[in-house]
Short mmCIF file of C-alpha atoms in Angstrom, two decimals:
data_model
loop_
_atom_site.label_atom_id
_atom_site.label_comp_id
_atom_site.label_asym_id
_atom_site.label_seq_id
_atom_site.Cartn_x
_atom_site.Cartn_y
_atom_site.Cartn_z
CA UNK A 1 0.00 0.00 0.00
CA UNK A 2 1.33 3.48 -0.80
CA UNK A 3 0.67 5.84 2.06
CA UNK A 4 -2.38 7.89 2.00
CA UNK A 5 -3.64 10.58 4.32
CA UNK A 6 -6.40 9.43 5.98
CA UNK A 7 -9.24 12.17 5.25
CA UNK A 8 -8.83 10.44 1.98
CA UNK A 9 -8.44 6.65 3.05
CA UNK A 10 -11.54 7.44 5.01
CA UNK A 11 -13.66 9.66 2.94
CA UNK A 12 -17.39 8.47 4.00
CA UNK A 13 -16.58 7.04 7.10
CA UNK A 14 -15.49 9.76 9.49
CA UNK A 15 -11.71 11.30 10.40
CA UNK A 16 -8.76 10.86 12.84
CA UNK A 17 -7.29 13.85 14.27
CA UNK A 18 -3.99 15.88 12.76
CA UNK A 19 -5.16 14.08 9.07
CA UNK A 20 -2.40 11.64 9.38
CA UNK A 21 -0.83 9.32 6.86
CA UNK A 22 -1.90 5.64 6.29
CA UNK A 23 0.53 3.19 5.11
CA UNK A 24 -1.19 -0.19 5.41
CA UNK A 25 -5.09 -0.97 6.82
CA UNK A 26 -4.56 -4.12 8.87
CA UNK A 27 -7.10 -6.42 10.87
CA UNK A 28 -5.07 -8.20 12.82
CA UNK A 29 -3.66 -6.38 15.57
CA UNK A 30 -0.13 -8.63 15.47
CA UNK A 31 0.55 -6.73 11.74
CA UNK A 32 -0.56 -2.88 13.83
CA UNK A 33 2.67 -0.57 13.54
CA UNK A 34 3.24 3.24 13.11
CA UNK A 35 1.55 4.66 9.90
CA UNK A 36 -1.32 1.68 10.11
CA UNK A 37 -4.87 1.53 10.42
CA UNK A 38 -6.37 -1.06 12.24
CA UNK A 39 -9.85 -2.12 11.79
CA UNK A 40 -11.77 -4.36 14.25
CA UNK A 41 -13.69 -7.26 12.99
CA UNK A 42 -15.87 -9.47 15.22
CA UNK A 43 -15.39 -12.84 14.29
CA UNK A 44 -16.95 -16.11 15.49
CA UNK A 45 -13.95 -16.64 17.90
CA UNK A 46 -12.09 -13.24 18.20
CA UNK A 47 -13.57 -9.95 18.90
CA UNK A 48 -11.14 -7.27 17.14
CA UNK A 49 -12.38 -5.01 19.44
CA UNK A 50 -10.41 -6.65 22.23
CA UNK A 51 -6.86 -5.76 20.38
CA UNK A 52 -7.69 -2.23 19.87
CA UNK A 53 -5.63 -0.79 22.62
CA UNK A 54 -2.26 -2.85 21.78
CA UNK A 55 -2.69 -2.09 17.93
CA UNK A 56 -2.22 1.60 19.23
CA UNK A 57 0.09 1.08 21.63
CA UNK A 58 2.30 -0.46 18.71
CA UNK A 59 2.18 2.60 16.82
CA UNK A 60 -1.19 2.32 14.98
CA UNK A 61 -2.40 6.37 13.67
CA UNK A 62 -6.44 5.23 14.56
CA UNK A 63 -8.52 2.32 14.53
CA UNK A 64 -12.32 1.73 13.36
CA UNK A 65 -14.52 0.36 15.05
CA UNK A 66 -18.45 -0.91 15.80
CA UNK A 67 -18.60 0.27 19.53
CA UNK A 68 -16.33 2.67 21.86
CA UNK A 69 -13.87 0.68 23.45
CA UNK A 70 -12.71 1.56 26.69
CA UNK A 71 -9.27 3.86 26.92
CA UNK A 72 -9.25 4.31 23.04
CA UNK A 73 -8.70 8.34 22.75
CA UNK A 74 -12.44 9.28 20.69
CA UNK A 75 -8.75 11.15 18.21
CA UNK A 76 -7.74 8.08 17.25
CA UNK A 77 -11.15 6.41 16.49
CA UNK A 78 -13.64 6.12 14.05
CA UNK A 79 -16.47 4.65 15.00
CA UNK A 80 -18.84 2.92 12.16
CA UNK A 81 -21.68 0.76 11.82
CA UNK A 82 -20.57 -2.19 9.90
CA UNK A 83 -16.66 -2.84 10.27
CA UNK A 84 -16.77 -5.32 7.25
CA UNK A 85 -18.86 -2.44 5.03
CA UNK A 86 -16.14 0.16 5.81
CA UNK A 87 -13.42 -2.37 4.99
CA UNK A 88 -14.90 -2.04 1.61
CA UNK A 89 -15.59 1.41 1.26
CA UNK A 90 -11.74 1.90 2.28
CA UNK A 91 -10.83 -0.25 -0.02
CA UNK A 92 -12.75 1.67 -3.05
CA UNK A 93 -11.08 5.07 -1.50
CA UNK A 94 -7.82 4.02 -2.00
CA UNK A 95 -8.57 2.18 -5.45
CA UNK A 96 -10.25 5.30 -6.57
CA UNK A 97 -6.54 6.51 -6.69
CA UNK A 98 -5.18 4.63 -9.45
CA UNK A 99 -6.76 3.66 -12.82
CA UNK A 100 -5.61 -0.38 -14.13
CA UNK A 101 -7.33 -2.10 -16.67
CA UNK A 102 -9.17 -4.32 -13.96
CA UNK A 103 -10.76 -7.56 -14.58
CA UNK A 104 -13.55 -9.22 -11.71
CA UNK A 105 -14.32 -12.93 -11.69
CA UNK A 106 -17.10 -14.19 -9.82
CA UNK A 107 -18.79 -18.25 -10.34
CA UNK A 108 -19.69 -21.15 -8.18
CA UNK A 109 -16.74 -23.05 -9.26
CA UNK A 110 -13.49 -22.03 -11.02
CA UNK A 111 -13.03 -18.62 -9.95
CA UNK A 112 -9.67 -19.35 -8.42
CA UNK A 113 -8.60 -21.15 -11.36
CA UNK A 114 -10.10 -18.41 -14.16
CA UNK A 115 -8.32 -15.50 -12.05
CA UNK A 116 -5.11 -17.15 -12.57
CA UNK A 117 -5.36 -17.97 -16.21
CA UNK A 118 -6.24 -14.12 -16.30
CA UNK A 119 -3.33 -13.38 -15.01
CA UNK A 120 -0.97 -15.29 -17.38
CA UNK A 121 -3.15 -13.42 -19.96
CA UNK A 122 -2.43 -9.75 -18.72
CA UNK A 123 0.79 -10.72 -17.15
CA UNK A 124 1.77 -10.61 -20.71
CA UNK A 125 0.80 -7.06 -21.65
CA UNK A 126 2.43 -5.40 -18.36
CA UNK A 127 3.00 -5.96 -14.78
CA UNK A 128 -0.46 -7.32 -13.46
CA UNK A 129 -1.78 -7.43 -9.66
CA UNK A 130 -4.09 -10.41 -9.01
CA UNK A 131 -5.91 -12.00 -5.91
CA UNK A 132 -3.87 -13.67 -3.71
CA UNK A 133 -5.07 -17.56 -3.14
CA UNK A 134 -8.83 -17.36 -2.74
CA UNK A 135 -9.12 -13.72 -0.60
CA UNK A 136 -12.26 -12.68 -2.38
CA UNK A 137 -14.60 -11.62 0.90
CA UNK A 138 -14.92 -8.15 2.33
CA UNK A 139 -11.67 -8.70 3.66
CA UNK A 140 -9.47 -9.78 1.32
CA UNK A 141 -10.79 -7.90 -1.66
CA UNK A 142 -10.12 -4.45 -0.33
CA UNK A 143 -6.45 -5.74 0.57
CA UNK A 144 -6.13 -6.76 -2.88
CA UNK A 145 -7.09 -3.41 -3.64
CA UNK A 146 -4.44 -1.78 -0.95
CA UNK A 147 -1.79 -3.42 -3.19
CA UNK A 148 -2.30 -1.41 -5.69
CA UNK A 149 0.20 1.36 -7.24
CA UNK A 150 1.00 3.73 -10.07
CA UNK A 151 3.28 0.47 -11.57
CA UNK A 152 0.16 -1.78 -11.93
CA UNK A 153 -1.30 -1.54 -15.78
CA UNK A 154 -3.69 -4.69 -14.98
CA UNK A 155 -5.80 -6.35 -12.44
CA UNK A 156 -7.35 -9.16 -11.56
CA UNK A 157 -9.69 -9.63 -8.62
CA UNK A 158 -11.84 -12.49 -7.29
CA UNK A 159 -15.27 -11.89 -5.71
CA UNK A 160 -17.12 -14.57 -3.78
CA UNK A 161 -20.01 -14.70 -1.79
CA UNK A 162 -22.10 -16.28 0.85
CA UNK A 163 -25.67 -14.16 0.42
CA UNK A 164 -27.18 -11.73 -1.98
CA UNK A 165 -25.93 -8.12 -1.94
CA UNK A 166 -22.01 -9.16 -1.10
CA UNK A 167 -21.00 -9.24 -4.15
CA UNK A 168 -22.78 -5.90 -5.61
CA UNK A 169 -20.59 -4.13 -2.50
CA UNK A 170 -17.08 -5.61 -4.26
CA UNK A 171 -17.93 -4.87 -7.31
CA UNK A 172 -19.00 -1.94 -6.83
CA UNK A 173 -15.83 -1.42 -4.75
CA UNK A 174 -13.51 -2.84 -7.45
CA UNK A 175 -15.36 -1.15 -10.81
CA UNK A 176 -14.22 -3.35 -12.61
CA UNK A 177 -13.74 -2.56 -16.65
CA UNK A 178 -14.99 -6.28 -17.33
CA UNK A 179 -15.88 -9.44 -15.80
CA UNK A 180 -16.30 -13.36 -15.96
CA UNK A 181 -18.83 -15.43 -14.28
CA UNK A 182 -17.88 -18.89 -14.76
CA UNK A 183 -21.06 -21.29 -14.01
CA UNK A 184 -23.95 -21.25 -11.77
CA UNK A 185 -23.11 -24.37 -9.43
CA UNK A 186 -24.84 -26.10 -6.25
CA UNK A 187 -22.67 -24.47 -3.96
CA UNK A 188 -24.09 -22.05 -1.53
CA UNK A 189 -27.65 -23.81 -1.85
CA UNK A 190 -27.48 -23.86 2.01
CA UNK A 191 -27.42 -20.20 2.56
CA UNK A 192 -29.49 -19.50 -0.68
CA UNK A 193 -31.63 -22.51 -1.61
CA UNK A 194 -31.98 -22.12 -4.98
CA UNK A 195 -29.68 -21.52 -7.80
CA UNK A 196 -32.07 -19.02 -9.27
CA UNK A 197 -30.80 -16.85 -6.15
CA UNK A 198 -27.30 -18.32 -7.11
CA UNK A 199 -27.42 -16.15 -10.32
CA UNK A 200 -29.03 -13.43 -9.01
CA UNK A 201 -26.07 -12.99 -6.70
CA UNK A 202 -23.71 -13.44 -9.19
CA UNK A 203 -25.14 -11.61 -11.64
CA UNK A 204 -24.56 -8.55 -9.42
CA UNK A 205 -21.10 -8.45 -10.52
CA UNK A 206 -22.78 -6.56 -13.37
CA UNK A 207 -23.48 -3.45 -11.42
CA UNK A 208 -19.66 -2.27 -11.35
CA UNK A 209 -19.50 -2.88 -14.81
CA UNK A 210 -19.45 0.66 -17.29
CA UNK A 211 -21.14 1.12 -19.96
CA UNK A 212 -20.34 -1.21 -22.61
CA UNK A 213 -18.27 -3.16 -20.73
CA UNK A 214 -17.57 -7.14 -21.51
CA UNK A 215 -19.49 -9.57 -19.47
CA UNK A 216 -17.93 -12.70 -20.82
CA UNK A 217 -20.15 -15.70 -19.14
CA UNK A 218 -19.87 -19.81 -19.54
CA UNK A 219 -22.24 -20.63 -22.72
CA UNK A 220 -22.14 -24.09 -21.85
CA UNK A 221 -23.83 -23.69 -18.60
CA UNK A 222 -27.84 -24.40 -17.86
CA UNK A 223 -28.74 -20.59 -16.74
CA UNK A 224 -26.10 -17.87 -17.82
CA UNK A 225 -26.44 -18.10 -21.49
CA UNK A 226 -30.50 -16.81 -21.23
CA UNK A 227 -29.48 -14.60 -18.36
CA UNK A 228 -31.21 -10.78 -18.62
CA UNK A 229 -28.00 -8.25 -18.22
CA UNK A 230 -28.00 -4.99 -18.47
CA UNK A 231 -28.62 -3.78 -22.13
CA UNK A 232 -25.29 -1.56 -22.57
CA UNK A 233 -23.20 -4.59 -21.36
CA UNK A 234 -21.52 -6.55 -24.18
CA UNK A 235 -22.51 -9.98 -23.45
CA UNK A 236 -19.65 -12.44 -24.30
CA UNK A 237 -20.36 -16.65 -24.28
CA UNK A 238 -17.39 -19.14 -24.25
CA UNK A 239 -18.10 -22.82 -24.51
CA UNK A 240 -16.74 -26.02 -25.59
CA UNK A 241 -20.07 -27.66 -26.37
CA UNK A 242 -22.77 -24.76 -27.05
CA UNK A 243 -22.19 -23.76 -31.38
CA UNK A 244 -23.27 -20.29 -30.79
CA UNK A 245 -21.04 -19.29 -28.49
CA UNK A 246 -18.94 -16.07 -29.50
CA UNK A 247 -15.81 -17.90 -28.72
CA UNK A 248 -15.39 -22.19 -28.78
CA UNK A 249 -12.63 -24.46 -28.20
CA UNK A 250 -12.20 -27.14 -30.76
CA UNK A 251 -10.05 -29.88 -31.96
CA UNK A 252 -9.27 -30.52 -28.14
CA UNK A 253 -6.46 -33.21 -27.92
CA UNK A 254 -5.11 -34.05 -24.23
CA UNK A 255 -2.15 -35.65 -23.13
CA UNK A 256 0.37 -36.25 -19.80
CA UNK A 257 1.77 -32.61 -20.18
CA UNK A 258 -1.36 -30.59 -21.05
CA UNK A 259 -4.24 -29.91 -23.36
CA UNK A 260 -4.09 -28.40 -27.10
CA UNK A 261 -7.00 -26.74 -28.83
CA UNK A 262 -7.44 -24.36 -31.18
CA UNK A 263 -9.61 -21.32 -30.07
CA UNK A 264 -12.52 -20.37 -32.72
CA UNK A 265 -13.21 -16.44 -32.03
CA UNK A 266 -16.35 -15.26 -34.24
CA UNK A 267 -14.42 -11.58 -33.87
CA UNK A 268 -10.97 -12.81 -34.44
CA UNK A 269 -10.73 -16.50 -36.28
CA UNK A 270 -9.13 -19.51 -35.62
CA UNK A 271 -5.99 -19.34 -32.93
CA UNK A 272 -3.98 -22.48 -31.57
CA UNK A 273 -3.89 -22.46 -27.78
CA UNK A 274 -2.01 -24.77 -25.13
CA UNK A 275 -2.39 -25.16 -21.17
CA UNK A 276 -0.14 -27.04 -18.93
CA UNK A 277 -4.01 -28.38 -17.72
CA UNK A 278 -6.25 -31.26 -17.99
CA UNK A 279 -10.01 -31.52 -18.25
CA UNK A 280 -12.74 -29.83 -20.01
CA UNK A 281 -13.52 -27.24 -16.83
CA UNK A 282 -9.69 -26.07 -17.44
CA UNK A 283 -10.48 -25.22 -21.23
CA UNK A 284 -13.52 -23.61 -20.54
CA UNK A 285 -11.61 -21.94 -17.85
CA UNK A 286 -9.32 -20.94 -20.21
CA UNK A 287 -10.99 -19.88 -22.89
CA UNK A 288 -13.33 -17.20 -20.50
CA UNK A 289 -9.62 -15.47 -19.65
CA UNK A 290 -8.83 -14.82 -23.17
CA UNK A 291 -12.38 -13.93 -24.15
CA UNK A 292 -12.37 -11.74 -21.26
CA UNK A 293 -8.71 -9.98 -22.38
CA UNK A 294 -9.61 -9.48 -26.19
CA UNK A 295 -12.66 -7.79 -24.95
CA UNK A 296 -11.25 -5.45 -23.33
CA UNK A 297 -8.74 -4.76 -26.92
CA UNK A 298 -5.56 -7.07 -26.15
CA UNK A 299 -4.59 -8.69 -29.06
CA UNK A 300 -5.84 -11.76 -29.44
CA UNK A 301 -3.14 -14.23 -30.65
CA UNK A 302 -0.72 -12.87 -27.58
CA UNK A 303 -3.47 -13.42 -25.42
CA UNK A 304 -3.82 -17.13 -26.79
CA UNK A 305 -0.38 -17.91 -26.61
CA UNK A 306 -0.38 -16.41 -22.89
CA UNK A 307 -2.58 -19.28 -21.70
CA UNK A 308 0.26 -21.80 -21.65
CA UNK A 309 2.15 -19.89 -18.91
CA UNK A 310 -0.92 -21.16 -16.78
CA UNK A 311 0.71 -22.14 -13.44
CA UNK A 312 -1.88 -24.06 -10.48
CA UNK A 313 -1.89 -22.62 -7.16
CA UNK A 314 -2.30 -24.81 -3.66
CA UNK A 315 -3.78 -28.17 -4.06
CA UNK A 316 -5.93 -27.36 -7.02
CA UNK A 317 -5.70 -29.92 -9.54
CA UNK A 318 -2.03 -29.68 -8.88
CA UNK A 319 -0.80 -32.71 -10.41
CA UNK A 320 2.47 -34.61 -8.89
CA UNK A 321 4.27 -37.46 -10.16
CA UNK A 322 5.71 -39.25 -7.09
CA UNK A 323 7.19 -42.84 -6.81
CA UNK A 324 5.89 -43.09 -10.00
CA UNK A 325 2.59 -42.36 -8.84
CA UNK A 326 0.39 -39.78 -10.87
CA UNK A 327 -1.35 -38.30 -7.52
CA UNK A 328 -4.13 -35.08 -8.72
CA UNK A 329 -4.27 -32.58 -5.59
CA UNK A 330 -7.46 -31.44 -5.84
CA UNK A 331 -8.57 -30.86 -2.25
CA UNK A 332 -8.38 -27.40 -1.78
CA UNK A 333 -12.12 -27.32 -2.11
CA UNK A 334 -15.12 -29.36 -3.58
CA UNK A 335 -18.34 -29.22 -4.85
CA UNK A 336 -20.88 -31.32 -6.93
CA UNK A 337 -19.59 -29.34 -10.57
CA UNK A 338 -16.15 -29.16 -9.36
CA UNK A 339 -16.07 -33.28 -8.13
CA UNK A 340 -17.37 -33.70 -11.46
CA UNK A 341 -14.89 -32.19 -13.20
CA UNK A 342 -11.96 -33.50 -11.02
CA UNK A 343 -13.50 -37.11 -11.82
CA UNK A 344 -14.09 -36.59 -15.33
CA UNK A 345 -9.74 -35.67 -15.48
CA UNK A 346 -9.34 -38.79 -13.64
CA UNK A 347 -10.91 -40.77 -16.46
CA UNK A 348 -9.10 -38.84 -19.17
CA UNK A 349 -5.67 -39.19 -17.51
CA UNK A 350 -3.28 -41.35 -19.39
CA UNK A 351 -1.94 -43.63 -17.01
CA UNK A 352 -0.30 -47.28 -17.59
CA UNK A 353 -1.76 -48.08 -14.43
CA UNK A 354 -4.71 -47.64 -12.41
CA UNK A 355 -7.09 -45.63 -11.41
CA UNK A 356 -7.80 -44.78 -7.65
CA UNK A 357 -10.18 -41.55 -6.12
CA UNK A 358 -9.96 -40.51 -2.60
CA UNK A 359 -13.26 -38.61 -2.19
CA UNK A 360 -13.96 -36.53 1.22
CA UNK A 361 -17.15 -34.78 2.04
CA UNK A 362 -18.27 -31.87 0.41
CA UNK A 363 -20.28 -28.78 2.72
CA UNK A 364 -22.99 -26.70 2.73
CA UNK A 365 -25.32 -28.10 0.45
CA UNK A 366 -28.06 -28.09 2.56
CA UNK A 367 -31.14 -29.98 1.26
CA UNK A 368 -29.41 -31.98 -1.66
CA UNK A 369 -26.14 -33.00 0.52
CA UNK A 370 -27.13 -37.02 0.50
CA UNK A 371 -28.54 -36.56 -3.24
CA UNK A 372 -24.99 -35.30 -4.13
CA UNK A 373 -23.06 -37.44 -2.31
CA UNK A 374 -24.77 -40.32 -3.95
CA UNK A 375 -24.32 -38.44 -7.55
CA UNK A 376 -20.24 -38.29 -6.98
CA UNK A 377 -20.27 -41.96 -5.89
CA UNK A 378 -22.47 -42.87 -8.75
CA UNK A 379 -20.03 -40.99 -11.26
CA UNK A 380 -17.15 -42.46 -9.83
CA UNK A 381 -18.43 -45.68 -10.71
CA UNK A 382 -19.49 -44.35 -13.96
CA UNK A 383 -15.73 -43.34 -14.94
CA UNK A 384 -14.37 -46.41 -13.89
CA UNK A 385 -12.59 -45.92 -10.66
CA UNK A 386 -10.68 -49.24 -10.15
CA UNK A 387 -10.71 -48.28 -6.23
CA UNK A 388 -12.93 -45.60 -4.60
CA UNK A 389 -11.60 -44.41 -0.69
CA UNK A 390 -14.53 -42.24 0.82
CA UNK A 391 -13.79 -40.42 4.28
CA UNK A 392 -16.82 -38.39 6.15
CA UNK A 393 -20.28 -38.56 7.19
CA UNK A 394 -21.64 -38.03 4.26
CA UNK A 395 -19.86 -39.39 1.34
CA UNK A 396 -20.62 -42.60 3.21
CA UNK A 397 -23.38 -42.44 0.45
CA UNK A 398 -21.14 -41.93 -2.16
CA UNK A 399 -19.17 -45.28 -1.39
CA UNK A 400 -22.80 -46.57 -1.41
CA UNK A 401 -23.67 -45.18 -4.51
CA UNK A 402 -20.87 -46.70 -5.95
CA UNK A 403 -21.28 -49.90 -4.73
CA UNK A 404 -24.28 -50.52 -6.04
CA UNK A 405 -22.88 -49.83 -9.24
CA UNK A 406 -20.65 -52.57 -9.15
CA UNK A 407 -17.39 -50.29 -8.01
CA UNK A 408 -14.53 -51.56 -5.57
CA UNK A 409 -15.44 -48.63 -2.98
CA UNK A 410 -14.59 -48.68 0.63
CA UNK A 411 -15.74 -46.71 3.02
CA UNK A 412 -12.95 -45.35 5.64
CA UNK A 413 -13.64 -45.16 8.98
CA UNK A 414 -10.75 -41.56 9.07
CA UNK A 415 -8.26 -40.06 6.82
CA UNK A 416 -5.71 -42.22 8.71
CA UNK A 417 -7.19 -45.24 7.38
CA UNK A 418 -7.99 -43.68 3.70
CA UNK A 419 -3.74 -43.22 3.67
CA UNK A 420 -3.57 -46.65 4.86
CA UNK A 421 -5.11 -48.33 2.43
CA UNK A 422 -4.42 -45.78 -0.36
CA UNK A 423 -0.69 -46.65 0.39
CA UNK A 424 -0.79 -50.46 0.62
CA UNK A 425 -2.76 -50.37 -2.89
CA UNK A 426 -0.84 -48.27 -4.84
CA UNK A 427 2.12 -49.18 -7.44
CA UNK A 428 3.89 -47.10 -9.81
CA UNK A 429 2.04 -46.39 -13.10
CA UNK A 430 -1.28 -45.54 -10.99
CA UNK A 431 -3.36 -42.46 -11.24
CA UNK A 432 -5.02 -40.98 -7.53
CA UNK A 433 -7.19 -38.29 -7.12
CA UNK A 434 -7.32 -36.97 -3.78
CA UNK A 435 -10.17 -34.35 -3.38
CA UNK A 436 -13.05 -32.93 -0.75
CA UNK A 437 -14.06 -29.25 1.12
CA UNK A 438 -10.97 -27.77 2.41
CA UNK A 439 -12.48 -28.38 6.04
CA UNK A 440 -11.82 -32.07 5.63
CA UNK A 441 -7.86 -31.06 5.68
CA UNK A 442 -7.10 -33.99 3.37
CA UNK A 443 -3.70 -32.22 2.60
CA UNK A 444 -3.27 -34.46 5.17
CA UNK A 445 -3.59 -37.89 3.25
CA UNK A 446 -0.90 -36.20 0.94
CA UNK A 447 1.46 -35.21 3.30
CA UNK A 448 1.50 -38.77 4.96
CA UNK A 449 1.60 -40.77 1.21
CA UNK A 450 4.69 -38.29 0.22
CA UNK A 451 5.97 -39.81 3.50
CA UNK A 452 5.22 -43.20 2.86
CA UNK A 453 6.02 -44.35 -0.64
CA UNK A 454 9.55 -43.98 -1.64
CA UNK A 455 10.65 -41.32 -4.43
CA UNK A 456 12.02 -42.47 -7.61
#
């Protein structure tokens, strides 16, 4: 963050005495030093407004806050009504400074993944800021945003949700000069019940957008391709499968090392593209970034050659040869559309071996959790699993599912199992996907089979 006086860091919000300079806006009180501003959020477990005495005794110029606290000077506080809203609104003061070419992705599933092929797209054109890992709530957005400087010619920014009207405060936070919304997915169902409100609440991304801007959306999906936008918007579809789609991917050919296809832009013709990905979801993923970049006037064959400096972040379909084992991290997160996908790039994998899925539970699907557990068990049959592991409550159906189906699946009693028996099966030339919600830790079940079958 470059340093800011404060009337304009909190423009809207109130003032701290003297007008003095910000350098960073900080919500934990262990990162509070001279020049920062610390804002207190009350948490589940931790009440910021405990720590607002030692973030000024450790040099802090002010903090904001809900409610007085006790032996805070009224100087060095500003007192506001929603610590998470003002979080935001600092966050579109200080953005408000400085004028990239910024991009805003929003979806069920793949935002993570779209946001990084974006930035090997821009990354190309000039020096490019992007969200770091997931961060895409009212707290890490803005401190996306508070990385900002006059260096930055491009941005990328995530934008998730749990309820309607979060993501119209980002956006509108962000302004972005284009956006992507990758698919309208299951997850969330439990705070919003239907995906109907799904797309409402993603569609909101639209009201940051200018006049004119790109909204480049997932043609291939059940709901965004009839979506009502905004008139003035320029309404972009990608797809792999849907033939009217403004921008396709054929000729798709996948192998060990990645997937070639060759892009078919109705504004810009036929262009060859690579990724260092498997799986269909990666290609879509893919081809959303550059329809999203050439939108917005980069050139499009740059932008298509761009895509292959696609790098995965965390466990995300990370793939990892090991003891010649072909092991897919994928359990950074899950979801019906995204265990789909992860299974279908099991079954396209070329292996020599065989094929094994480690399948955790997946959360807050509300009503349809044991109807989607028993879908992902019944695919996993489907695609030919030659041994399904299933760890958790509820993908006990899955294994069940799968069962039925005629599948070698084995419900595991813990994760500590599940690495038992994933270790005593496997052999070199093998294939395993390990995947389920990040709560399930089953980084875990990596970790230990790292540990427990010999390197080359």
């Amino acid at each position: 963050m470059q340093p800011v006086l404060s009337s304009v860091l909190l423009r809207g919000l109130g003032a701290l005495a003297g007008d003095p300079e910000i350098a960073s806006v900080v919500t934990d009180s262990r990162e509070a030093g001279p020049g920062s501003l610390f804002v207190c959020i009350r948490g589940e477990r931790v009440d910021g407004h405990d720590y607002a005495l030692r973030a000024l005794e450790a040099g802090a110029a002010g903090v904001v806050v809900q409610r007085p606290v006790p032996g805070v000077p009224p100087e060095k506080c500003v007192q506001v009504p929603d610590a998470l809203d003002a979080m935001i609104r600092l966050g579109a003061n200080y953005r408000a400074l400085y004028s990239p070419l910024l991009a805003g992705v929003t979806g069920s599933v793949g935002k993570t993944t779209t946001k990084e092929f974006c930035y090997a797209v821009f990354s190309a054109f000039g020096k490019t800021l992007r969200t770091q890992g997931n961060q895409n709530n009212e707290i890490g957005m803005p401190n996306t945003l508070f990385r900002l400087d006059k260096s930055v010619e491009y941005a990328v920014v995530e934008m998730g949700m749990q309820g309607l009207g979060e993501i119209r405060k980002l956006t509108l936070a962000a302004k972005p000069a284009g956006a992507v919304i990758t698919c309208i997915g299951r997850s969330h169902l439990e705070q919003l019940g239907t995906r109907e409100n799904i797309l409402r609440a993603k569609l909101e991304i639209c009201e940051g957008l200018p006049q004119g801007a790109p909204l480049v959306v997932n043609g291939d999906d059940d709901y965004l391709p009839g979506a009502a936008v905004r008139p003035d918007l320029e309404k972009v579809l990608f797809a792999v499968e849907n033939p009217d789609a403004d921008v396709r991917a054929l000729d798709i050919v996948s192998g060990a090392e990645g997937t070639r296809f060759t892009i078919a832009d109705k504004a810009h013709g036929s262009l060859p593209a690579y990724i260092p990905a498997m799986g269909l979801h990666n290609v879509r993923n893919a081809l959303s970034a550059y329809a999203l970049a050439t939108r917005l006037g980069l050139a499009p064959a740059a932008a298509a050659a761009a895509l292959a400096n696609y790098q995965t972040t965390g466990h995300r379909q990370h793939v990892v040869e090991h003891g010649g084992v072909t092991v897919i991290e994928d359990c950074y997160n899950a979801n019906p559309d995204s265990m789909r996908a992860a299974l279908l790039t099991l079954k396209e994998y070329p292996v020599r071996g065989r094929r094994v899925a480690v399948l955790g539970d997946m959360f807050e699907l509300g009503a349809i959790t044991r109807q989607a557990h028993a879908e992902v068990g019944a695919l996993a049959a489907r695609c030919g699993v030659d041994l399904l592991l299933t760890v958790g409550g509820a993908m006990r159906t899955g294994r069940d599912s799968a069962a039925a189906l005629g599948a070698n699946a084995v419900h595991c009693r813990d994760k500590d199992e599940a690495l038992a028996r994933l270790t005593a099966y496997c052999r070199p030339g093998d294939a395993v996907l390990v995947k389920a919600s990040h709560g399930m830790a089953f980084e875990t079940i990596l970790d230990g089979f790292y540990k427990a079958v010999p390197r080359d």
